[in-house]
Tab-separated table of C-alpha atoms and ligand atoms in Angstrom:
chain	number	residue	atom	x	y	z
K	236	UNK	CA	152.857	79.136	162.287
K	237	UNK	CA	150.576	79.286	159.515
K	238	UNK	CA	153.316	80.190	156.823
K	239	UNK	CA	156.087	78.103	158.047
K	240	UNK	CA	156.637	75.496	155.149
K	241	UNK	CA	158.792	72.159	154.728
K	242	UNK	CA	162.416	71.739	152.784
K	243	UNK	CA	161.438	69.862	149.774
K	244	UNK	CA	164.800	69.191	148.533
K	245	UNK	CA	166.036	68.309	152.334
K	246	UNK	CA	163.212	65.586	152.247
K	247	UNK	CA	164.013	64.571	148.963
K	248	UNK	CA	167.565	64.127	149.760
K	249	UNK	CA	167.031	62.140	152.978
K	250	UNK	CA	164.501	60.243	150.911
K	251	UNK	CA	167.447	59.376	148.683
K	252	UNK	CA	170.167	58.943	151.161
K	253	UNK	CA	167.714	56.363	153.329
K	254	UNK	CA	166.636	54.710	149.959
K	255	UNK	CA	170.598	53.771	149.411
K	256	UNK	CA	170.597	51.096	152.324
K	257	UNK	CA	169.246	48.244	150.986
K	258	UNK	CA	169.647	49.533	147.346
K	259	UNK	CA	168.812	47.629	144.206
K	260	UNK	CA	169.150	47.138	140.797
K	261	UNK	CA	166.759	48.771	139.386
K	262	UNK	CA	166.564	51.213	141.824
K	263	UNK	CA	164.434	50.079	144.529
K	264	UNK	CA	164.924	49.055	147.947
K	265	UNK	CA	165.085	45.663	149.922
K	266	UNK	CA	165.127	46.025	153.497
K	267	UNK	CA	163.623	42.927	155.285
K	268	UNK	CA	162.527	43.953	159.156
K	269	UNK	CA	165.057	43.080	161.744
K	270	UNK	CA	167.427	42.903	159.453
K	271	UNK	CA	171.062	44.220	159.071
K	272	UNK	CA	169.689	46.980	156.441
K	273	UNK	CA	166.894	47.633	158.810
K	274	UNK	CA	169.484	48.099	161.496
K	275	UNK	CA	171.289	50.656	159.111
K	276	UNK	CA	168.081	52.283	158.416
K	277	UNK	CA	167.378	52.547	161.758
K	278	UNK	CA	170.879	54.043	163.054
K	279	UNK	CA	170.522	56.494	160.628
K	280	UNK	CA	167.254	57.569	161.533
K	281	UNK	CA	168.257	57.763	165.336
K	282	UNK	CA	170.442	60.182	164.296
K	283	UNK	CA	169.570	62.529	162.329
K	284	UNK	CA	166.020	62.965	165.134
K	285	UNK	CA	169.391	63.548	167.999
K	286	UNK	CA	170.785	65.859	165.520
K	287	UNK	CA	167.603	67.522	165.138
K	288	UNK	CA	167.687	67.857	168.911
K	289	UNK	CA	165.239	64.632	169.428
K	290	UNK	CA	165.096	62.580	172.297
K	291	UNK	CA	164.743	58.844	171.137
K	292	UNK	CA	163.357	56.238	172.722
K	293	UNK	CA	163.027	52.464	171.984
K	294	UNK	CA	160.095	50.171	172.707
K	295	UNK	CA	160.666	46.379	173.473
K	296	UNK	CA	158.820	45.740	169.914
K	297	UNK	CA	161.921	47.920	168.495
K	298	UNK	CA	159.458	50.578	168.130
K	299	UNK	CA	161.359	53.714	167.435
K	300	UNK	CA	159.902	56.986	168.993
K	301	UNK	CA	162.175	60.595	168.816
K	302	UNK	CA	160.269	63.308	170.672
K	303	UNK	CA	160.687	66.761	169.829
K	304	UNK	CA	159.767	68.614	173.137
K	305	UNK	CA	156.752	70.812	173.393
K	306	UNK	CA	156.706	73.495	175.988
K	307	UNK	CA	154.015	71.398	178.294
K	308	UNK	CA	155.251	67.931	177.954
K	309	UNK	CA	152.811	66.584	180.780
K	310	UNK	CA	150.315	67.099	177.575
K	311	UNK	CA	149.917	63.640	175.304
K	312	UNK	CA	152.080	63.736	172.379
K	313	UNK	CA	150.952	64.508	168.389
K	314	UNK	CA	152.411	61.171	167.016
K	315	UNK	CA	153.464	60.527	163.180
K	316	UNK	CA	155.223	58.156	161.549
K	317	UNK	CA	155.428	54.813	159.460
K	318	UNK	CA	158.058	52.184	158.907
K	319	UNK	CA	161.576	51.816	157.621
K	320	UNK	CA	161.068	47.904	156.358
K	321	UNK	CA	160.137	47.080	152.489
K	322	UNK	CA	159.224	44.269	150.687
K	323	UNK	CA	161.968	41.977	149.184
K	324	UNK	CA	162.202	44.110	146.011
K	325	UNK	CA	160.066	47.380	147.318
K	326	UNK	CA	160.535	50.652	146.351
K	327	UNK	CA	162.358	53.968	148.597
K	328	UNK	CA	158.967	55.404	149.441
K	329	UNK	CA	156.369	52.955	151.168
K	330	UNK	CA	157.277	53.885	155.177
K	331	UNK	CA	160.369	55.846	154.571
K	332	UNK	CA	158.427	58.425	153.248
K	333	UNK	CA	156.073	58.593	156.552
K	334	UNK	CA	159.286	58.341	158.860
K	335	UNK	CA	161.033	61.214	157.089
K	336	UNK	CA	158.133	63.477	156.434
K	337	UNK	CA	157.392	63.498	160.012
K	338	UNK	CA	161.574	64.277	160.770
K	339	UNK	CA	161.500	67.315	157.953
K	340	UNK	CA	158.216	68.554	159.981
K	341	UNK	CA	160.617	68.428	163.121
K	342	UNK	CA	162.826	70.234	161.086
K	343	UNK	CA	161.330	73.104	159.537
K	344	UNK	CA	159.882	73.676	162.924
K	345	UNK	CA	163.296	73.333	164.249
K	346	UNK	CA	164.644	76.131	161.468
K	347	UNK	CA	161.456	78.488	162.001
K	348	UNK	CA	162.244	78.553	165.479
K	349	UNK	CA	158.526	77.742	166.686
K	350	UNK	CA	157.569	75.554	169.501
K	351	UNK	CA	154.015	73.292	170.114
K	352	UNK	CA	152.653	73.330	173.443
K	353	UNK	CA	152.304	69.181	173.200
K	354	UNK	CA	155.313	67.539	172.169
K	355	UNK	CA	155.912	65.891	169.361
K	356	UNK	CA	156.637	62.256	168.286
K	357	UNK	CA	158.034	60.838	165.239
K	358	UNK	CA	157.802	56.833	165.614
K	359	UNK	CA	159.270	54.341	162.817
K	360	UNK	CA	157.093	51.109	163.782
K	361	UNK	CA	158.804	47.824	163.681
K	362	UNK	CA	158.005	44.962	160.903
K	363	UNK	CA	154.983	46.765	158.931
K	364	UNK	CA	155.589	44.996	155.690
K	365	UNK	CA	154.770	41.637	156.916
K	366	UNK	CA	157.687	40.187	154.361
K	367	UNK	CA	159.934	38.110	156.627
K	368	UNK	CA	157.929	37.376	159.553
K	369	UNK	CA	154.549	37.095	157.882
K	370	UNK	CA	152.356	39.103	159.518
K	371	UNK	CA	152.361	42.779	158.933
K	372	UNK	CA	151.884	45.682	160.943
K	373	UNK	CA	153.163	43.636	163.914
K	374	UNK	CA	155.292	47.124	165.658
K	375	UNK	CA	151.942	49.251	165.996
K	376	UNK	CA	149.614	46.249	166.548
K	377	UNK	CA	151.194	45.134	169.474
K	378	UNK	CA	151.125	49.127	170.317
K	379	UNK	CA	147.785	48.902	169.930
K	380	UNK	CA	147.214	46.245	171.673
K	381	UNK	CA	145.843	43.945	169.003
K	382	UNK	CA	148.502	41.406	169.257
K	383	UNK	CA	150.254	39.857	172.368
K	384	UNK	CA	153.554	41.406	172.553
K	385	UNK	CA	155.487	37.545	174.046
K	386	UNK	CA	153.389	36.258	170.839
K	387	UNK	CA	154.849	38.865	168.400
K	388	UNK	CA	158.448	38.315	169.912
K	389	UNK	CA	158.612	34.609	169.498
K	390	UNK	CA	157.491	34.601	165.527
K	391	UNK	CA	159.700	33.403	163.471
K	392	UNK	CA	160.926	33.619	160.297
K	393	UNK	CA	161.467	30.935	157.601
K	394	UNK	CA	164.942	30.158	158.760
K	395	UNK	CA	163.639	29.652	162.857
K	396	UNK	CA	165.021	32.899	164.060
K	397	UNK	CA	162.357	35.085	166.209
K	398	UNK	CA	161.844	38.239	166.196
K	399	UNK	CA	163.042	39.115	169.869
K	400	UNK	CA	166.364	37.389	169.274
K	401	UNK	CA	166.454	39.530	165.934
K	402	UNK	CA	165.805	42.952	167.707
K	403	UNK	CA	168.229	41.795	170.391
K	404	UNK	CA	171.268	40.797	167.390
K	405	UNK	CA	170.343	44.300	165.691
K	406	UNK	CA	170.465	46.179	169.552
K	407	UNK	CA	166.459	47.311	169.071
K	408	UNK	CA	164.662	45.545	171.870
K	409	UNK	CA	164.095	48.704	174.136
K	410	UNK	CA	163.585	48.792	177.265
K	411	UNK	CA	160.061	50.707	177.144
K	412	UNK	CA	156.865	49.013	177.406
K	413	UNK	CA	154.720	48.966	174.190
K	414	UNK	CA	152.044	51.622	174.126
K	415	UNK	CA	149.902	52.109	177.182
K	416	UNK	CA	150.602	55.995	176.485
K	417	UNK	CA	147.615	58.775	175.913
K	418	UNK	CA	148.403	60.131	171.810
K	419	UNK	CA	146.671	63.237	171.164
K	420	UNK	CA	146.119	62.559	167.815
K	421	UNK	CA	148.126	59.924	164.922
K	422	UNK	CA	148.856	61.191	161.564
K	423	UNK	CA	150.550	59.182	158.948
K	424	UNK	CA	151.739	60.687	155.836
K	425	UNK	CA	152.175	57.996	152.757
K	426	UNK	CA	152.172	57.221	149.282
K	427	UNK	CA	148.780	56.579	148.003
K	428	UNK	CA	150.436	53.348	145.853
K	429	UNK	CA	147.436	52.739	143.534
K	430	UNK	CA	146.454	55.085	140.687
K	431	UNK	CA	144.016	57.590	141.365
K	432	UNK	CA	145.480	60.597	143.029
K	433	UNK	CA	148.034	60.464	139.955
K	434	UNK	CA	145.453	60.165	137.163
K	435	UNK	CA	143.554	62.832	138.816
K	436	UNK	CA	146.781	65.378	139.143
K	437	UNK	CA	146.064	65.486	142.784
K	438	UNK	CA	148.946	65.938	144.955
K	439	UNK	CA	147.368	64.728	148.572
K	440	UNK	CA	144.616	62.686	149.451
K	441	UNK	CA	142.481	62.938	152.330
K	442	UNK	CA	142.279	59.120	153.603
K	443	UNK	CA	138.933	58.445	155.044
K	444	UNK	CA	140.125	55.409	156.634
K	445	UNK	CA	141.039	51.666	155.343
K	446	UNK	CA	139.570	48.381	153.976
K	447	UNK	CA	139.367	45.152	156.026
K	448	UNK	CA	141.511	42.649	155.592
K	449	UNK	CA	141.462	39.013	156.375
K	450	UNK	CA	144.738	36.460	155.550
K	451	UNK	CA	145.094	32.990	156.031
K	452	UNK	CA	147.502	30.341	155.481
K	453	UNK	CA	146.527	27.287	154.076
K	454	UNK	CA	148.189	24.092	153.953
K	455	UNK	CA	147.795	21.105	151.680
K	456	UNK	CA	148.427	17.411	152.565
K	457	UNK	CA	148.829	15.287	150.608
K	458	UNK	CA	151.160	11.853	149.610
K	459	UNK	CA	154.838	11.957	148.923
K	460	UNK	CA	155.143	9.990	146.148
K	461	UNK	CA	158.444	8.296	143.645
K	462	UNK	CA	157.671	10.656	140.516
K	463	UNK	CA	158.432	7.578	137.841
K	464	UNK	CA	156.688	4.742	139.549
K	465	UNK	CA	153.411	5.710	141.677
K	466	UNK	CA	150.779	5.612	138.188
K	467	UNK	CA	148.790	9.426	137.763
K	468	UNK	CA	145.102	7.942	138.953
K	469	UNK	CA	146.857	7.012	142.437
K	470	UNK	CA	148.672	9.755	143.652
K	471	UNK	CA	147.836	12.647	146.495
K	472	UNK	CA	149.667	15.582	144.663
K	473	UNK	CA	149.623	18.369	146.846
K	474	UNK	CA	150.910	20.964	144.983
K	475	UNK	CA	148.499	19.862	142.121
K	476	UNK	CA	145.719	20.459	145.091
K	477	UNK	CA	147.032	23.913	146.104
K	478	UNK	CA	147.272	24.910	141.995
K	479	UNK	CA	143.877	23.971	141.586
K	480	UNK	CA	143.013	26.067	145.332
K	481	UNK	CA	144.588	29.116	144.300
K	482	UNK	CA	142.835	29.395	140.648
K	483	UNK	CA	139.283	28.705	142.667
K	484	UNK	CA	140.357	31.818	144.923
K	485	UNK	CA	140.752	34.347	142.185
K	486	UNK	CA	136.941	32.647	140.841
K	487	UNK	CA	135.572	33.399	144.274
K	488	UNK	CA	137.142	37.358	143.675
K	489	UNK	CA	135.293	37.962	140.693
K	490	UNK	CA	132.065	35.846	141.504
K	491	UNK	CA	131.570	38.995	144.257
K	492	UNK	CA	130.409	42.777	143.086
K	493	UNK	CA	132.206	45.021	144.138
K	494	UNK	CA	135.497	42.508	143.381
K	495	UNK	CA	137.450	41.824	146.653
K	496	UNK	CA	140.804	41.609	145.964
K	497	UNK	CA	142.681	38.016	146.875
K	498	UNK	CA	146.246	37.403	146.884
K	499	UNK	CA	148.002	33.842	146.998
K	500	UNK	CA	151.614	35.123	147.407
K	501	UNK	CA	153.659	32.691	148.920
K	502	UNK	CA	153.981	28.938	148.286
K	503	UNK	CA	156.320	26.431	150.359
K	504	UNK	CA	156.326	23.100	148.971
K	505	UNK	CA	157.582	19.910	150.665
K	506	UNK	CA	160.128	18.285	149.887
K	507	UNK	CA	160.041	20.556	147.053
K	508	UNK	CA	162.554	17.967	145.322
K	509	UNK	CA	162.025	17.358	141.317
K	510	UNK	CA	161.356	13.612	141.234
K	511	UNK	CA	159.054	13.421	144.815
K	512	UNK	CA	155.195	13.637	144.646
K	513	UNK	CA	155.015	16.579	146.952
K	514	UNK	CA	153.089	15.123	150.454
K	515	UNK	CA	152.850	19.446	151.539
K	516	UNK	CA	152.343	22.660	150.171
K	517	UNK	CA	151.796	25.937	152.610
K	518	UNK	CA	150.203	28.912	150.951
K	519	UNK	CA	149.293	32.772	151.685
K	520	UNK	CA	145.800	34.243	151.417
K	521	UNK	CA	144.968	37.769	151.620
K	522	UNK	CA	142.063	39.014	151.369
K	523	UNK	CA	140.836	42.238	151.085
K	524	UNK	CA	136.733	45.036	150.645
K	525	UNK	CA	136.049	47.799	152.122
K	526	UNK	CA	132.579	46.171	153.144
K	527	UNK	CA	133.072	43.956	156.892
K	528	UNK	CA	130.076	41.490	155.879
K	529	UNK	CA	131.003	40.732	151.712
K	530	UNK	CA	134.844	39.947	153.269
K	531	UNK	CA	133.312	37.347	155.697
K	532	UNK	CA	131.245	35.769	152.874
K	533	UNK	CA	133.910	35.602	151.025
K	534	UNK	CA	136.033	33.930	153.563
K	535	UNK	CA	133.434	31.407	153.454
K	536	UNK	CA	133.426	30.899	149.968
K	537	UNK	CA	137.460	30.611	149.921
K	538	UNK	CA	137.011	27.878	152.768
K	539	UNK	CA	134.631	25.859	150.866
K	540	UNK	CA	136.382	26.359	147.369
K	541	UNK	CA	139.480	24.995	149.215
K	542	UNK	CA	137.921	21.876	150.863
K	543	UNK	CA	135.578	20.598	148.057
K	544	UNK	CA	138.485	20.656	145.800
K	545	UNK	CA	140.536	18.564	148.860
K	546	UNK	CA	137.409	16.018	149.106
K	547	UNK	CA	137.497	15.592	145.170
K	548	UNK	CA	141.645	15.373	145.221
K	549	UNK	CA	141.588	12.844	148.264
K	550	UNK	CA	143.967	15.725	150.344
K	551	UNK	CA	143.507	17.227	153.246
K	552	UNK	CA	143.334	20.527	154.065
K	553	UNK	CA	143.251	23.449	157.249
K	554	UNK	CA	142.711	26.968	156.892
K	555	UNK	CA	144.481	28.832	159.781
K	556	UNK	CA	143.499	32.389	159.993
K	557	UNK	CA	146.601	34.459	160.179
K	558	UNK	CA	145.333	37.972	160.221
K	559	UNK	CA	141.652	39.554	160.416
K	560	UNK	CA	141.159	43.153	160.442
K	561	UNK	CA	138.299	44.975	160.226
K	562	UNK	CA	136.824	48.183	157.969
K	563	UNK	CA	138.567	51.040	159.514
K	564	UNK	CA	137.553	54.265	159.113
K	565	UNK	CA	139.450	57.484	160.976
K	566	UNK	CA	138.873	60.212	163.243
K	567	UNK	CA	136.393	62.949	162.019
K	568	UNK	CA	137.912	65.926	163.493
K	569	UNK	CA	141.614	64.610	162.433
K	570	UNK	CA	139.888	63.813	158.781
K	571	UNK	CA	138.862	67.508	158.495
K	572	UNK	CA	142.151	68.863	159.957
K	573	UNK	CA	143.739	67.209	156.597
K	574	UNK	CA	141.160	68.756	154.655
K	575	UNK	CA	141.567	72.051	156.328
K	576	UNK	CA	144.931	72.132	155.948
K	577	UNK	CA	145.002	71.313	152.426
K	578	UNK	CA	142.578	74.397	151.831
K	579	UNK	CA	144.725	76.673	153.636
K	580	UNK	CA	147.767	75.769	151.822
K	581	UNK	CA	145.945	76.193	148.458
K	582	UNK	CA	146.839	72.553	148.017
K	583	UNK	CA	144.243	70.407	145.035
K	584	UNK	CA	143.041	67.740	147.534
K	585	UNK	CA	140.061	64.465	147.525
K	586	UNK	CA	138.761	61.892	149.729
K	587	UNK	CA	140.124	58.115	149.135
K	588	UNK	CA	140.431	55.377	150.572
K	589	UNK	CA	143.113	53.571	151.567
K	590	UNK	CA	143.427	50.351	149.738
K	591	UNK	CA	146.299	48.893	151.522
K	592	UNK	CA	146.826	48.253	155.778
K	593	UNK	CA	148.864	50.874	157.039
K	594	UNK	CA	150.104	51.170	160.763
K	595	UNK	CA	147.415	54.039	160.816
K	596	UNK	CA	144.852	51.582	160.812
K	597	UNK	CA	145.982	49.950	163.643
K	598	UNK	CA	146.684	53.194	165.593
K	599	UNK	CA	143.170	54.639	164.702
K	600	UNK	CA	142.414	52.113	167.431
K	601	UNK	CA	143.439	53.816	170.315
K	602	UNK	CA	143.884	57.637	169.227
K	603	UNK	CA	142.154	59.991	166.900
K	604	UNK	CA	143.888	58.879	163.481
K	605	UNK	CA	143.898	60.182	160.132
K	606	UNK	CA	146.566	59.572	156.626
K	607	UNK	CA	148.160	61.753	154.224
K	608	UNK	CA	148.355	60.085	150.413
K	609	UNK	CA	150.521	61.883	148.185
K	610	UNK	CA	150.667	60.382	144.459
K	611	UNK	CA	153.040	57.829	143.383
K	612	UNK	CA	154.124	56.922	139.856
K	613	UNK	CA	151.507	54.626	137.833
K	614	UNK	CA	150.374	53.735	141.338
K	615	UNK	CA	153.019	50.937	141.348
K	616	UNK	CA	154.661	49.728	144.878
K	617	UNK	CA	155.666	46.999	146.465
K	618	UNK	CA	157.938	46.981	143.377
K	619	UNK	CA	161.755	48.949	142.367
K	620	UNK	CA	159.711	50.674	140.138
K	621	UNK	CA	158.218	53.013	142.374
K	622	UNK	CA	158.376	56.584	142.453
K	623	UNK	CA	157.234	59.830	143.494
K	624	UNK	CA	157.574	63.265	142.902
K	625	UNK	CA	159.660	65.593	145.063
K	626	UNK	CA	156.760	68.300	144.904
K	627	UNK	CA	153.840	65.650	146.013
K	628	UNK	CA	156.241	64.707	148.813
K	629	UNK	CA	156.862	67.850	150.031
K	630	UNK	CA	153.157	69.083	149.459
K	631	UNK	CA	151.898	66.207	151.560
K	632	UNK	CA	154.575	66.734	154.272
K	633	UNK	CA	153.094	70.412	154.385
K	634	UNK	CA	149.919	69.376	155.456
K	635	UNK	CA	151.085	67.381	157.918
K	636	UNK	CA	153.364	70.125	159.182
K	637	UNK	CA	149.947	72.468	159.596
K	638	UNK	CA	147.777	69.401	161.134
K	639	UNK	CA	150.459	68.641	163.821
K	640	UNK	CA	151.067	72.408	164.979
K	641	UNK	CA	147.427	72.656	164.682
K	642	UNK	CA	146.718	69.632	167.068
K	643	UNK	CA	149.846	70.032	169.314
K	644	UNK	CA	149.187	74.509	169.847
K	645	UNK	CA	151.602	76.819	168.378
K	646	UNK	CA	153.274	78.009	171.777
K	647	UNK	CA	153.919	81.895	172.267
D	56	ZN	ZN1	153.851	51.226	153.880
């Protein structure tokens, strides 16, 4: 099955067609998990894998598998996939492009006529994005048993609705129990969304495996306050507190070599009214190196930026750690399979890296895991702006073609 190759254009055009739910402006998607769009995305996925003569199957996390049968399906499936959620103004590619690479693999297979001895599974994991429930990854860490699957289903989101009662509204809580299944082998095809595969001309990278990751949220008390009669010199301000936390954070990124890199992204203030002192404000760290013991130092240093500046403001403050994940780094043999595979296909190739968590690293867990990158424009995601090329997308989804067959057995 060595010469049996992916339909570019028929990726690109699902690419497209999936990037239209959830559609914005300026030509990106927003697709919140659990959401109506996600529901769209998700019908639409379900079938075109049944009319690709997929059997689907739905996981009580909303997990999405569709299993293209192998000849000896008492043999552990090759899995691959990614997710169908974005970021409030994310782009068509992050997770769709994972999703629908591993559905043109079932269909070029499909077309060539060829059949794998294990079967195959192309999974769309619930809530990877982390955007409305805030904490990523949550579909495949669950799978993976890293997270407590009651846990998972009773997180909310800002407005109080969980995540069970939003699989159950969208009709995505499954019946199937979450993981607990033998995977031959995880691949996960995705864009690389930094810069270096594209400044290099390098359409796939061979991801060695992922940086840790550790996020917090933090909150601030302080005193509500009347905003024209409490004098400056006795007020508990703290949003002023939080201001002055989150410009120590970026300090403690570049007082480390190599720089971690630290995110405050979100910022709930309470009562967030113009004329109140605000008594509250909630904020997001993440926190990320590809070294296990600098990221713990620098939690430490975060921690103690954030309470001396507290003890100076008269506030209080806790640090609640929301997510910690360590270095991960991914299956030899499925590492050189990429590799392999790129050879064969003739295909420019180099090790990276992956800068941001992927469901991969979670899976990588419990199965021999490895990632795809292909380029993506300027490296820019999370953002409308992002972009790919329909030849990268295709050449990645190539070598992903050759390292399932290749793991599942070309049958006959
Ligand atoms: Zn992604």
């Amino acid at each position: 099955m060595a010469e049996i190759r992916v339909d570019g254009a028929r990726l690109w055009d699902s690419l497209m067609e999936m990037g239209r739910i959830g559609a914005t402006p300026k030509g990106g998607v927003g697709r919140l998990a659990l959401t109506d769009l996600d529901k769209q995305a998700r019908d639409l996925f379900v079938r075109w894998c049944e009319a690709a003569g997929c059997a689907v199957r739905v996981d009580r996390m909303g997990n999405i598998f569709a299993r293209r049968a192998g000849t000896d399906d008492s043999l552990a499936p090759v899995m691959t996939g990614s997710h169908l959620d974005s970021q409030p103004l994310g782009g068509r590619f992050d997770g769709a492009y994972g999703v629908l690479a591993g559905l043109e693999v079932v269909r070029a297979l499909n077309d060539a006529g060829a059949a794998t001895r294990a079967p195959l599974d192309v999974v769309a994991w619930t809530d990877e994005e982390g955007a409305r429930f805030k904490a990523g990854m949550m579909g495949s860490g669950v799978f993976a048993g890293l997270q407590d699957l009651e846990a998972a289903l009773a997180n909310p989101d800002p407005d109080g609705r969980t995540m069970g009662a939003e699989l159950a509204r969208i009709g995505y809580a499954g019946a199937e129990p979450v993981g607990g299944m033998e995977i031959a082998a995880f691949f996960e095809a995705h864009i690389e969304q930094g810069p270096v595969l594209e400044a290099e001309g390098i359409p796939v990278g061979v991801v060695l495996g992922g940086q840790g990751q550790r996020c917090f949220r933090v909150t601030v008390t302080g005193e509500e306050g009347h905003a024209g009669t409490l004098p400056m010199d006795r007020r508990k301000d703290a949003l002023l507190g939080a201001a002055r936390m989150i410009a120590a954070l970026n300090g403690v990124a570049f007082a480390h070599e190599p720089h971690p890199v630290i995110t405050v992204g979100a910022l709930q203030v309470r009562p967030n009214s113009p004329n109140t002192i605000p008594g509250q404000a909630v904020f997001t760290i993440d926190s990320r190196h590809p070294d296990d013991g600098t990221l713990a130092t620098v939690a430490a240093d975060m921690r103690a930026a954030c309470e001396d500046i507290a003890a100076e403001a008269g506030l209080e403050v806790a640090l609640e750690q929301t997510t910690s994940r360590g270095t991960v780094a991914f299956d030899e043999t499925c590492i050189a399979a990429v590799r392999a595979a790129a050879e064969r296909l003739g295909t420019p190739h180099r090790d990276i890296y992956s800068g941001a968590g992927h469901d991969a690293c979670n899976l990588a867990l419990i199965a021999p895991t490895a990632m795809i990158f292909v380029p993506c424009e300027k490296g820019i995601s999370h953002n409308e702006a992002e972009n790919a090329k329909p030849e990268d997308l295709a050449a990645g989804c190539d070598v992903l073609l050759q390292v399932m067959v290749e793991r599942a057995g070309a049958a006959g």
